[in-house]
XYZ file of C-alpha atoms in Angstrom:
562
model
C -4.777 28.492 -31.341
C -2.711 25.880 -29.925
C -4.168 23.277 -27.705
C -7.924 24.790 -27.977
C -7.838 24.275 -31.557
C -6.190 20.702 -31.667
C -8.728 19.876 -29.484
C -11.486 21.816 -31.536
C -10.321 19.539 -34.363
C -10.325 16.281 -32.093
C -14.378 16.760 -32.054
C -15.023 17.823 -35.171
C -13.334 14.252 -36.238
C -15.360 12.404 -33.386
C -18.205 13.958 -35.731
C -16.676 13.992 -38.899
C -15.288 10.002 -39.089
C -12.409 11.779 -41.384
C -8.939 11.627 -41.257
C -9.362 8.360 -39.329
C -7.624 5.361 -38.663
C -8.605 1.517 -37.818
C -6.298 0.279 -34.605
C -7.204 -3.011 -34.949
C -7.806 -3.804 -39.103
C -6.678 -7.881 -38.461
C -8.994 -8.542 -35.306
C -11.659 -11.499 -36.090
C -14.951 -10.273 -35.890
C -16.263 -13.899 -37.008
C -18.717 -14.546 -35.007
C -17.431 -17.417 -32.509
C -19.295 -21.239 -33.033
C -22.281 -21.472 -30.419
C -23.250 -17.646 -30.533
C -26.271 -15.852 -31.907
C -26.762 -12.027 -32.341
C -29.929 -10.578 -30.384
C -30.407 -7.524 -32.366
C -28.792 -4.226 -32.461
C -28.244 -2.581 -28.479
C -30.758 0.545 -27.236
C -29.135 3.960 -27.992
C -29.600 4.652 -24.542
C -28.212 2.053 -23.170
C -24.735 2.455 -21.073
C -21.537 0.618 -22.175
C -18.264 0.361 -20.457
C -14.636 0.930 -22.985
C -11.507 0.327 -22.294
C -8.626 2.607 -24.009
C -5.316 0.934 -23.585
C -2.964 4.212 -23.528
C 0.516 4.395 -25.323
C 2.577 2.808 -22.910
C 6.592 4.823 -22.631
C 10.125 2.967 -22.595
C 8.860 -0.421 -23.090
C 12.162 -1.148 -24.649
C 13.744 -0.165 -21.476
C 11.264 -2.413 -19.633
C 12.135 -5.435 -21.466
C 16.031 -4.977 -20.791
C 14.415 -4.614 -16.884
C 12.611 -8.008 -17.093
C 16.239 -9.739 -18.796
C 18.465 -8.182 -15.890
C 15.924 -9.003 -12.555
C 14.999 -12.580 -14.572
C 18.979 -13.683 -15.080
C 20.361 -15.834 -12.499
C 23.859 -14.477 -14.136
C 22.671 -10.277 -13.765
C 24.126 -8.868 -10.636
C 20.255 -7.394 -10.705
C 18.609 -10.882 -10.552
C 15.626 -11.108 -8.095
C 15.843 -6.799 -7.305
C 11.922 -6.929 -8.671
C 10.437 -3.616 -9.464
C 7.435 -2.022 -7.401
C 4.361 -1.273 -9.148
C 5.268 2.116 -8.565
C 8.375 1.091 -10.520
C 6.842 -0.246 -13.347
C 4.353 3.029 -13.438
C 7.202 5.655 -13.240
C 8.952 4.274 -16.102
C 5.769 2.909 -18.818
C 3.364 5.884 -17.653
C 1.944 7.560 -20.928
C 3.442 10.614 -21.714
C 1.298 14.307 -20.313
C 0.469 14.577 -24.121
C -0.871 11.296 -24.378
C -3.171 11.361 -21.069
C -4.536 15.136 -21.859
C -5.430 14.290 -25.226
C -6.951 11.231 -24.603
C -8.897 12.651 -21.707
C -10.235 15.496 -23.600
C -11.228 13.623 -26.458
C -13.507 11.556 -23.958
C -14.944 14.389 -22.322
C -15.974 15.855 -25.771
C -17.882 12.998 -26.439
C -19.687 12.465 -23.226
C -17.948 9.590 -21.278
C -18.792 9.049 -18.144
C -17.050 7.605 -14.323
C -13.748 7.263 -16.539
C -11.687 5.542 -13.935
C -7.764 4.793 -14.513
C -5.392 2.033 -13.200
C -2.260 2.782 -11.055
C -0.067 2.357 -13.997
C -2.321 5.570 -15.857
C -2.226 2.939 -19.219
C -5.455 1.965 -19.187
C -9.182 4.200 -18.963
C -11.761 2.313 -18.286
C -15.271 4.959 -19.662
C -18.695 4.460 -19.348
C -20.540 5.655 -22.417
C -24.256 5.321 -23.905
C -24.479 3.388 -27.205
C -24.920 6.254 -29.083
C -22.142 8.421 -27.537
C -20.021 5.125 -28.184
C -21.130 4.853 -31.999
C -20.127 9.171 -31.951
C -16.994 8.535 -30.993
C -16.000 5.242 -32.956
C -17.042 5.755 -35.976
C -17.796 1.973 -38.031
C -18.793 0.622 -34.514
C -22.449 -0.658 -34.337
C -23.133 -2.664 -31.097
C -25.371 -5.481 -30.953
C -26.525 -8.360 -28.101
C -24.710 -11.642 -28.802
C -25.882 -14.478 -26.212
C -24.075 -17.819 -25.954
C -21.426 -20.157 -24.566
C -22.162 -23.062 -22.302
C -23.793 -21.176 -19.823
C -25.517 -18.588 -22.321
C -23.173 -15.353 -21.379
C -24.620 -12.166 -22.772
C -22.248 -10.044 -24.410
C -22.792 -6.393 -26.091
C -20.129 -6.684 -29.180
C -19.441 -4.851 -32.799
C -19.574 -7.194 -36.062
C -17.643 -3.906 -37.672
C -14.187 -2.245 -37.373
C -14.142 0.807 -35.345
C -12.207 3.702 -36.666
C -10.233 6.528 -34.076
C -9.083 9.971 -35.329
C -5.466 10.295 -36.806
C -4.983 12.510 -34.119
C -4.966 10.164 -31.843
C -2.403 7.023 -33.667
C 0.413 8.350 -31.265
C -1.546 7.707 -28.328
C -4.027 4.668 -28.230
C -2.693 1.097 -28.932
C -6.898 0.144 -28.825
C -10.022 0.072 -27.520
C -11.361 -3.076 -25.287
C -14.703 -4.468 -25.731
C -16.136 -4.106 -28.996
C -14.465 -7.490 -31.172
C -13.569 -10.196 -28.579
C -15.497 -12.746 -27.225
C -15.237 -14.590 -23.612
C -13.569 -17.699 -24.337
C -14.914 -21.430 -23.626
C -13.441 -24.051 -22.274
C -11.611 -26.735 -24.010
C -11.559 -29.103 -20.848
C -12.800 -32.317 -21.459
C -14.262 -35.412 -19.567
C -12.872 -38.538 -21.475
C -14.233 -42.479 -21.023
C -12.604 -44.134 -18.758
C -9.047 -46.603 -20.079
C -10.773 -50.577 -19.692
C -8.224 -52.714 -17.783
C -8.372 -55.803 -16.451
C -7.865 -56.165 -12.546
C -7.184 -54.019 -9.776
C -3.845 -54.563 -7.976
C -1.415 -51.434 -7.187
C -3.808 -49.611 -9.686
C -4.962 -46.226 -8.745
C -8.396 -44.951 -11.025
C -7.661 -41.378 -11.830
C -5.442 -38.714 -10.881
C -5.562 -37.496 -7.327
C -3.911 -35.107 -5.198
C -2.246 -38.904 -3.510
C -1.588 -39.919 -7.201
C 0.108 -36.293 -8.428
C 2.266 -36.639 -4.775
C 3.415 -39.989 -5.565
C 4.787 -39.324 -8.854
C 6.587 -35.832 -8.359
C 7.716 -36.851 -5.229
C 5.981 -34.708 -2.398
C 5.949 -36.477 1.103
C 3.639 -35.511 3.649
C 6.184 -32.530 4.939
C 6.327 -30.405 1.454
C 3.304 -27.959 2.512
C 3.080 -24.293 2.878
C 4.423 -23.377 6.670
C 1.228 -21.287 7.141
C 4.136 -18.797 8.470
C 5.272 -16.830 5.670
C 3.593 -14.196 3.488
C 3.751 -16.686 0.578
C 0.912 -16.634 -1.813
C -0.935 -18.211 -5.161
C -3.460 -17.310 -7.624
C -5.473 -18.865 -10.158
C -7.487 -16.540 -12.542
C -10.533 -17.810 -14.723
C -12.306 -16.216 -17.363
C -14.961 -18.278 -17.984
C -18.853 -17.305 -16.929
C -18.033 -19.644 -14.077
C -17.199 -19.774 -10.921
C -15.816 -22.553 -7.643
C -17.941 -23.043 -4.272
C -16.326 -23.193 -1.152
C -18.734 -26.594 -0.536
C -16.975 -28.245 -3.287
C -13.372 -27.494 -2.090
C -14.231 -28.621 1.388
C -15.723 -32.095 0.055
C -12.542 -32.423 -1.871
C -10.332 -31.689 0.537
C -12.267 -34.407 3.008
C -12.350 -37.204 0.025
C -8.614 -36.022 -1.457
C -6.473 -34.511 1.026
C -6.218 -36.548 4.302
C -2.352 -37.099 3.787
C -1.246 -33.674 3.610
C -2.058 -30.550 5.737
C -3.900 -28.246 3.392
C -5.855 -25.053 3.635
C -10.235 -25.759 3.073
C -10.738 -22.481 1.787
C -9.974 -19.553 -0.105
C -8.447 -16.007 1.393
C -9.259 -14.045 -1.133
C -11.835 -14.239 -3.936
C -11.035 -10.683 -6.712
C -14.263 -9.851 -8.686
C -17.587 -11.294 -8.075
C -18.696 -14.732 -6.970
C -21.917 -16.100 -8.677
C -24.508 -18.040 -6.742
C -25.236 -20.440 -9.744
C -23.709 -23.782 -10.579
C -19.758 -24.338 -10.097
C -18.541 -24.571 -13.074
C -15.908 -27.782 -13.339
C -12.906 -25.998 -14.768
C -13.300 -23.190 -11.688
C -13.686 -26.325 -9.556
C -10.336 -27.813 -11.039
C -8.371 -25.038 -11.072
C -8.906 -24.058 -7.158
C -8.624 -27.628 -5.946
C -5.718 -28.773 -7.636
C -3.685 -25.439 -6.975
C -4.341 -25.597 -3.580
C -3.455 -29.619 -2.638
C -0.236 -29.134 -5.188
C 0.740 -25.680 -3.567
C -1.198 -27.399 -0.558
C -1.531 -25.235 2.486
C -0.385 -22.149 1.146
C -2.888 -18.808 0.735
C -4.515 -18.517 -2.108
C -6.413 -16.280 -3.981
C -8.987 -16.751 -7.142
C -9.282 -14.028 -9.559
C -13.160 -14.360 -10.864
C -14.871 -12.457 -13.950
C -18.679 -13.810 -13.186
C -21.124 -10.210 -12.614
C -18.725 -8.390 -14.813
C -20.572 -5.787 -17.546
C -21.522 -7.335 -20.734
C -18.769 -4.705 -22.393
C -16.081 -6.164 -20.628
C -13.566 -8.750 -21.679
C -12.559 -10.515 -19.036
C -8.820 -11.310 -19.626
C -8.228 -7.309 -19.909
C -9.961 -6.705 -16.786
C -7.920 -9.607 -15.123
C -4.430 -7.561 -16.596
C -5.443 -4.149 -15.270
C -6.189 -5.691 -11.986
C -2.156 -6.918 -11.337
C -1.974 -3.123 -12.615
C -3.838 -1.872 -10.058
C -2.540 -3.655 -7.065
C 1.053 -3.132 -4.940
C 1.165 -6.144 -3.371
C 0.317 -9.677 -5.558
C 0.651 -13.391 -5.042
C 3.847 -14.949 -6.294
C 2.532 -17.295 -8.644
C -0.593 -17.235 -10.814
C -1.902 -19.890 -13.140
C -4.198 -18.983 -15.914
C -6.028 -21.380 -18.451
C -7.329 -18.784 -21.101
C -6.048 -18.871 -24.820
C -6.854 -17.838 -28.108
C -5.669 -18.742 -31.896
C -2.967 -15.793 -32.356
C -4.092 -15.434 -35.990
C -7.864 -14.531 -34.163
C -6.448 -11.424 -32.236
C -5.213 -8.039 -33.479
C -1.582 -7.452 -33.498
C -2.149 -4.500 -31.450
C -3.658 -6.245 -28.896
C -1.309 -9.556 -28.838
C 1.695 -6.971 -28.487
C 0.379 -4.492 -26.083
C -1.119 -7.418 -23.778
C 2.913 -8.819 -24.265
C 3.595 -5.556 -23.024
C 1.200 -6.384 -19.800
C 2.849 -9.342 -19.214
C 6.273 -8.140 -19.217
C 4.987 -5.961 -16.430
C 4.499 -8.424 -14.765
C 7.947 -10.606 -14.797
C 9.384 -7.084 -13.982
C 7.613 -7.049 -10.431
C 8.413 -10.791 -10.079
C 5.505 -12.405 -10.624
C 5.555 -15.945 -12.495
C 2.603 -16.445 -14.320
C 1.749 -19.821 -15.982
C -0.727 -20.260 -18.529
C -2.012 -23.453 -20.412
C -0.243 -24.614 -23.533
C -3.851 -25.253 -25.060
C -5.937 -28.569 -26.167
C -5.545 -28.843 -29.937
C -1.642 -30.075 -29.965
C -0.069 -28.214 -32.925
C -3.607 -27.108 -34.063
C -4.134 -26.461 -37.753
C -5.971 -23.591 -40.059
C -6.062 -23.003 -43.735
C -3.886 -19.965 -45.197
C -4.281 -19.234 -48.932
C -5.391 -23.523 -49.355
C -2.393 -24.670 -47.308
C -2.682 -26.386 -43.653
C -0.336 -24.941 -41.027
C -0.485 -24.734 -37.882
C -1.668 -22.708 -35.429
C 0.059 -21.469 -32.388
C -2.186 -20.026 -28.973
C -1.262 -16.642 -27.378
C -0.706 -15.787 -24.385
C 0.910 -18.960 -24.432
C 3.288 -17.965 -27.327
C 4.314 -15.119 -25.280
C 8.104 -14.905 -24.291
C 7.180 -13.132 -20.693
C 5.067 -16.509 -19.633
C 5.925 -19.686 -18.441
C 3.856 -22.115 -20.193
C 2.332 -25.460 -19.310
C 2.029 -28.375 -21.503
C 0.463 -31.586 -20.458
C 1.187 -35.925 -20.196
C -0.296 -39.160 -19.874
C 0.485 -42.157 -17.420
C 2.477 -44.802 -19.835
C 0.312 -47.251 -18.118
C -3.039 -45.559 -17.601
C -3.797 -46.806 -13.956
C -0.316 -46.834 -12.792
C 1.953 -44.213 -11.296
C 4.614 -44.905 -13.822
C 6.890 -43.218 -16.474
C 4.878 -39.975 -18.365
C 4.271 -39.781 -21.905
C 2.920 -36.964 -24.251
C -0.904 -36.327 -23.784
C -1.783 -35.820 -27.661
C -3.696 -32.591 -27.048
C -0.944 -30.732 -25.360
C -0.646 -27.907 -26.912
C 2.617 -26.547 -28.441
C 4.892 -25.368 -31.379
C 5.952 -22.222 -32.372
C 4.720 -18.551 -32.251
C 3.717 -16.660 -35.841
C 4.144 -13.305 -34.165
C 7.035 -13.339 -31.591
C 10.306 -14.443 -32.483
C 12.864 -16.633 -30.524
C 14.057 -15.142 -27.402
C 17.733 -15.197 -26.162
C 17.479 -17.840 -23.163
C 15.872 -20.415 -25.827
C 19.029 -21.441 -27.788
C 17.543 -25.440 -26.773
C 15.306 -24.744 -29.573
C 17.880 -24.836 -32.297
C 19.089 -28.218 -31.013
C 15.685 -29.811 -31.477
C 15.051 -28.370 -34.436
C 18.702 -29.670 -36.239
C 18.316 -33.110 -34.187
C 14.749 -34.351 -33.722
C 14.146 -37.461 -36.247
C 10.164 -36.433 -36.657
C 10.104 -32.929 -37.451
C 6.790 -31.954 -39.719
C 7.226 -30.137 -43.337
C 9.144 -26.081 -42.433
C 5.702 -25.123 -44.158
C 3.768 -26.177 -41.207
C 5.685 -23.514 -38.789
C 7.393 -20.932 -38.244
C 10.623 -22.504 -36.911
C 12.121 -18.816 -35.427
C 9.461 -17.837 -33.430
C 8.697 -18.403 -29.414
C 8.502 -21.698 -29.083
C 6.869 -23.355 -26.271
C 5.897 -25.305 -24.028
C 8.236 -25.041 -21.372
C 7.194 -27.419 -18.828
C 4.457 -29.938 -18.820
C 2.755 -32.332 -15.793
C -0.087 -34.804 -16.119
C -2.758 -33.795 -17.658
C -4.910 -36.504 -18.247
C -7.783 -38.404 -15.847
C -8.104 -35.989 -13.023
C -10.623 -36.436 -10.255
C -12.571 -32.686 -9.473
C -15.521 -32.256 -7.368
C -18.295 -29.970 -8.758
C -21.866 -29.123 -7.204
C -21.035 -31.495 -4.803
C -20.532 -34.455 -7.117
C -17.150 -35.911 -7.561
C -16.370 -36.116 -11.623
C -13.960 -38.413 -12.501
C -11.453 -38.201 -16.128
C -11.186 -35.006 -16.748
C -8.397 -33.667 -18.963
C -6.604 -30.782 -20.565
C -4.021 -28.713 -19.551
C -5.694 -26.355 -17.235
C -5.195 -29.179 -14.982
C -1.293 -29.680 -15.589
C -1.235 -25.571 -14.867
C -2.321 -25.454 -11.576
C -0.135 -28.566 -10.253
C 3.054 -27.031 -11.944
C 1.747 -23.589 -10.191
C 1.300 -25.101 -6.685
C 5.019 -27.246 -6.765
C 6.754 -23.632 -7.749
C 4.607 -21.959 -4.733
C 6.295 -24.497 -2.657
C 9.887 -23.375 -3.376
C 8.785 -19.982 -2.926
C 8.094 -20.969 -0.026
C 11.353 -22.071 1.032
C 13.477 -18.779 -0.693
C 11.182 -16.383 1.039
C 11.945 -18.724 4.456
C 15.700 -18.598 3.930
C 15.720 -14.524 2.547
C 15.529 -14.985 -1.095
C 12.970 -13.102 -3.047
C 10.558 -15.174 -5.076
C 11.196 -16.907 -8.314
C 9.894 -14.379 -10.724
C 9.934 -15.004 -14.185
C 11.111 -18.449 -14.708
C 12.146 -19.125 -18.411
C 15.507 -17.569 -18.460
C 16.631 -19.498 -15.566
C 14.877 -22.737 -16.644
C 16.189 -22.554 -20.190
C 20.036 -22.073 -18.537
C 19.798 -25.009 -16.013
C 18.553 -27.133 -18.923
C 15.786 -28.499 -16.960
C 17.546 -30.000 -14.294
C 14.835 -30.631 -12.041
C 12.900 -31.754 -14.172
C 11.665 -35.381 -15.342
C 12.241 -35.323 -19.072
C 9.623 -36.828 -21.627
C 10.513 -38.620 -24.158
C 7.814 -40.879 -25.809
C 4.761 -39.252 -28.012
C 3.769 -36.996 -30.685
C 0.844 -34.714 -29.903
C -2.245 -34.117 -32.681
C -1.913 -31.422 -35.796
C -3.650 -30.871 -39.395
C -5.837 -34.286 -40.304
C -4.262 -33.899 -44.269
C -2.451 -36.234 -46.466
C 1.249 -34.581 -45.274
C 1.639 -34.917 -41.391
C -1.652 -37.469 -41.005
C -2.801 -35.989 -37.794
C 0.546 -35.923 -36.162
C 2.613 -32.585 -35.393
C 5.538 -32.368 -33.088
C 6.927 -35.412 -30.989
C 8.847 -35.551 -27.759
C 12.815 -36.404 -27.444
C 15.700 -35.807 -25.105
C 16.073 -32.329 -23.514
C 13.904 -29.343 -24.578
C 10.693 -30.024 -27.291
C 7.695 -28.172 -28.074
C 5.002 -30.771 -26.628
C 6.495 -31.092 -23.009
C 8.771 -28.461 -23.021
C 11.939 -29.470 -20.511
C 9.130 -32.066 -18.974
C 7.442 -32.593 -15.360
C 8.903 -31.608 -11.961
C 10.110 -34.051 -9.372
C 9.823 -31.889 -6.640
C 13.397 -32.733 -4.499
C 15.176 -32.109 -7.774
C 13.629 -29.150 -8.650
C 13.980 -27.587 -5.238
C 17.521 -28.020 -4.727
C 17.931 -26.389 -8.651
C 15.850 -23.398 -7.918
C 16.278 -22.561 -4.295
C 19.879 -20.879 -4.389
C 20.274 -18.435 -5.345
């Protein structure tokens, strides 16, 4: 009895489908605009699953992340190890053997784990994979800008009760790679030339936060940066160089990349890769830098899960990493959007500071039960992120005062509520003069962003041809990424550990630092009510720009001691 027969019964369920349970009954299974189903997948046909594990003492993790992120804790900046962060969130003996077993049972195949033991990665046949998640019928989807095959389920997947106390869910059956929300807008008309400059440029983005020629990377210290992309896209190492040669005469700058992590494509550059890399690496300019890329990966795979169980899976990690990826929250399964929370918390534990994009679509908007609201992004609503909203020029072709760019995205989260450092919040909320109906939002959650920088008119090269206005706020990411790199650069120099997770000490220093944005609303619901508008900028903290845009001097002498 015991153990045999538990196990006994964990197979006769994988056969069975009874006594089951659905881990993920609120995931979207819509199929996503621009994507067609193929047919149903061959039987035979392999498949690789990923089974996020019950994680231990997360609790006791997020009290880690408050103490190590406080400039006031006598534990600020003592990061944990990944070795750390695995001793204390490793699932429990139970967990890992039952979990195992039930795998073998059914046939999986090269199961391989992650340091942290929280995720199992399995490859399966279609069939086996159908066995063992009972509901789950896999079909081709194509599509995407560069037609991306994908092998997904259009129906829930059930587990057995059995295994409720250990399996938050399983990866790669509901969610599809995302797309891009960049955009290439017409170019402002203006009359004359004088003092103008016609886009934004690494010279341009200098100018207005304040770099000189001296604030590079020393090439001396074991400072580091990241940018991660999920698109089916990728940067060439041409393009960078041409950049470099037409944008980056005035600074010293590294021409290339020292690490690429995943596979690098031979096909087109894709202009949001191209942004990301070039723009990181002449704001954070002459500092290494790595690029996280999902191009080769299996059609199973989803490539923001295989991005988190890679900083699982690696000691030793670049400081900062900036990340443009983003979904609707209401799209994603709770247990998902709080076990990847969980991911990122692991990662302001081990001092990491990860930035992602605020999003495109301002406030956004969706229908619930006939009434607009609307509609926050995750990861950016997460608490453990810094995120990054983005501006305008006042005057378009000078380097002058920044307003809101009306697609930043911002507001406030439906799922996680306000954290401690954010008390700024309730002072916009009980003294900004524009605020939209209560209906629209949910005025106690996470709000964000935190920061913002220009995201509006930037100049990338791509397949050799230099692009000019292109917008969004994976372009204000990267900048705000590189300027932080460069006062990492200066603690690690003088003895201090890295920045880490930035919000608590941002949210305490009240932006100083910081150039605070003022002027500008940013787009919402197109209804009768707010008219297109959502949330506008004022003094101090506000959920367009956040605290605002860094001027680099300022920010350094704030955030280098201690």
């Amino acid at each position: 009895m015991g153990l045999q027969a538990c196990l006994l019964g964990l197979f006769a369920l994988i056969l069975s489908g009874k006594c089951s349970y659905s881990p993920e009954p609120d995931q979207r299974r819509t199929l996503p605009p621009g994507w067609v189903s193929l047919g149903r997948a061959d039987p035979e046909e392999e498949l690789s699953l990923t089974f996020a594990l019950r994680q231990q003492n997360v609790e006791r993790l997020s009290e880690l992340v408050q103490a190590v992120s406080d400039p006031s804790s006598p534990q600020y900046g003592k990061y944990l190890t990944l070795e750390n962060v695995a001793d204390l969130v490793r699932p429990s003996p139970l967990t890992l053997h039952t979990v195992q077993k039930w795998l073998l049972a059914a046939g999986a195949q090269k199961c391989h784990s992650v340091i942290t033991q929280d995720f199992l990665t399995c490859w399966l046949s279609i069939r086996q994979a159908e066995l063992l998640l009972p509901g789950a019928e896999f079909h081709h989807y194509v599509g995407g800008p560069t037609e991306t095959h994908v092998v997904r389920s259009p129906h829930p997947y059930q587990l057995p009760q059995a295994l409720a106390p250990h399996v938050d869910f399983v990866g790669g059956l509901h969610r599809f790679p995302p797309t891009s929300s960049l955009r290439q807008r017409p170019e402002p008309q203006v009359t004359g030339t004088v003092g103008l400059h016609l886009g934004v440029t690494p010279s341009v983005i200098r100018k207005r936060y304040n770099l000189t020629s001296q604030d590079v990377g020393s090439g001396t210290s074991n400072n580091s940066q990241a940018c991660a992309q999920f698109l089916e896209q990728y940067f060439h190492d041409s393009d960078l160089a041409q950049f470099m040669r037409l944008f980056g005469g005035n600074f010293a700058h590294q021409a290339s990349v020292a690490r690429v992590v995943g596979q690098q494509g031979r096909g087109r550059a894709g202009i949001e890769a191209s942004l990301d890399v070039q723009y990181l690496m002449s704001a954070g300019a002459n500092i290494s830098t790595w690029v996280y890329s999902s191009p080769g990966r299996h059609e199973g795979q989803e490539p923001f899960l295989q991005w988190l169980m890679l900083l699982s899976n690696e000691s030793a990690l670049p400081h900062v990493h900036t990340v443009s990826y983003g979904d609707d929250e209401d799209s994603l399964s709770s247990a998902y959007i709080q076990r990847v929370n969980t991911e990122l918390m692991k990662a302001a534990a081990r001092g990491l500071t990860l930035l992602f994009a605020s999003g495109d679509s301002g406030a956004g908007c969706w229908s619930v039960s006939g009434r607009h609201q609307f509609r926050p992004t995750f990861p950016a609503s997460s608490p453990y992120v810094t995120t990054v909203g983005g501006t305008s020029f006042q005057e378009p072709f000078l380097i002058t005062n920044e307003i809101v760019d009306y697609i930043s995205g911002g507001g406030f989260s439906n799922v996680f509520p306000r954290p401690s450092y954010q008390e700024a919040v309730t002072k916009f909320l009980s003294s900004s003069p524009h605020l939209p109906p209560s209906s629209y939002f949910n005025a106690s959650g996470r709000a964000y962003p935190d920061v913002a920088a220009l995201s509006d008119g930037y100049w990338v090269v791509s397949n050799r041809v230099p692009i000019p206005w292109v917008s969004g706020t994976s372009a204000s990411t990267p900048v705000f990424g590189g300027i932080l790199s460069l006062i990492n650069e200066h603690r690690i120099l003088s003895g201090r550990p890295p920045l880490g997770f930035l919000n608590p000490r941002l949210y305490q220093q009240h932006g100083a630092g910081l150039f605070d944005v003022t002027r500008g609303c940013h787009e919402s619901c197109l209804d009768e009510e707010v008219e297109g508008q959502g949330f506008c900028s004022g003094p101090g903290w506000d959920p367009v720009t956040g605290w605002g845009t860094p001027n680099f001097p300022a920010l350094l002498k704030t955030l280098l001691n201690p």
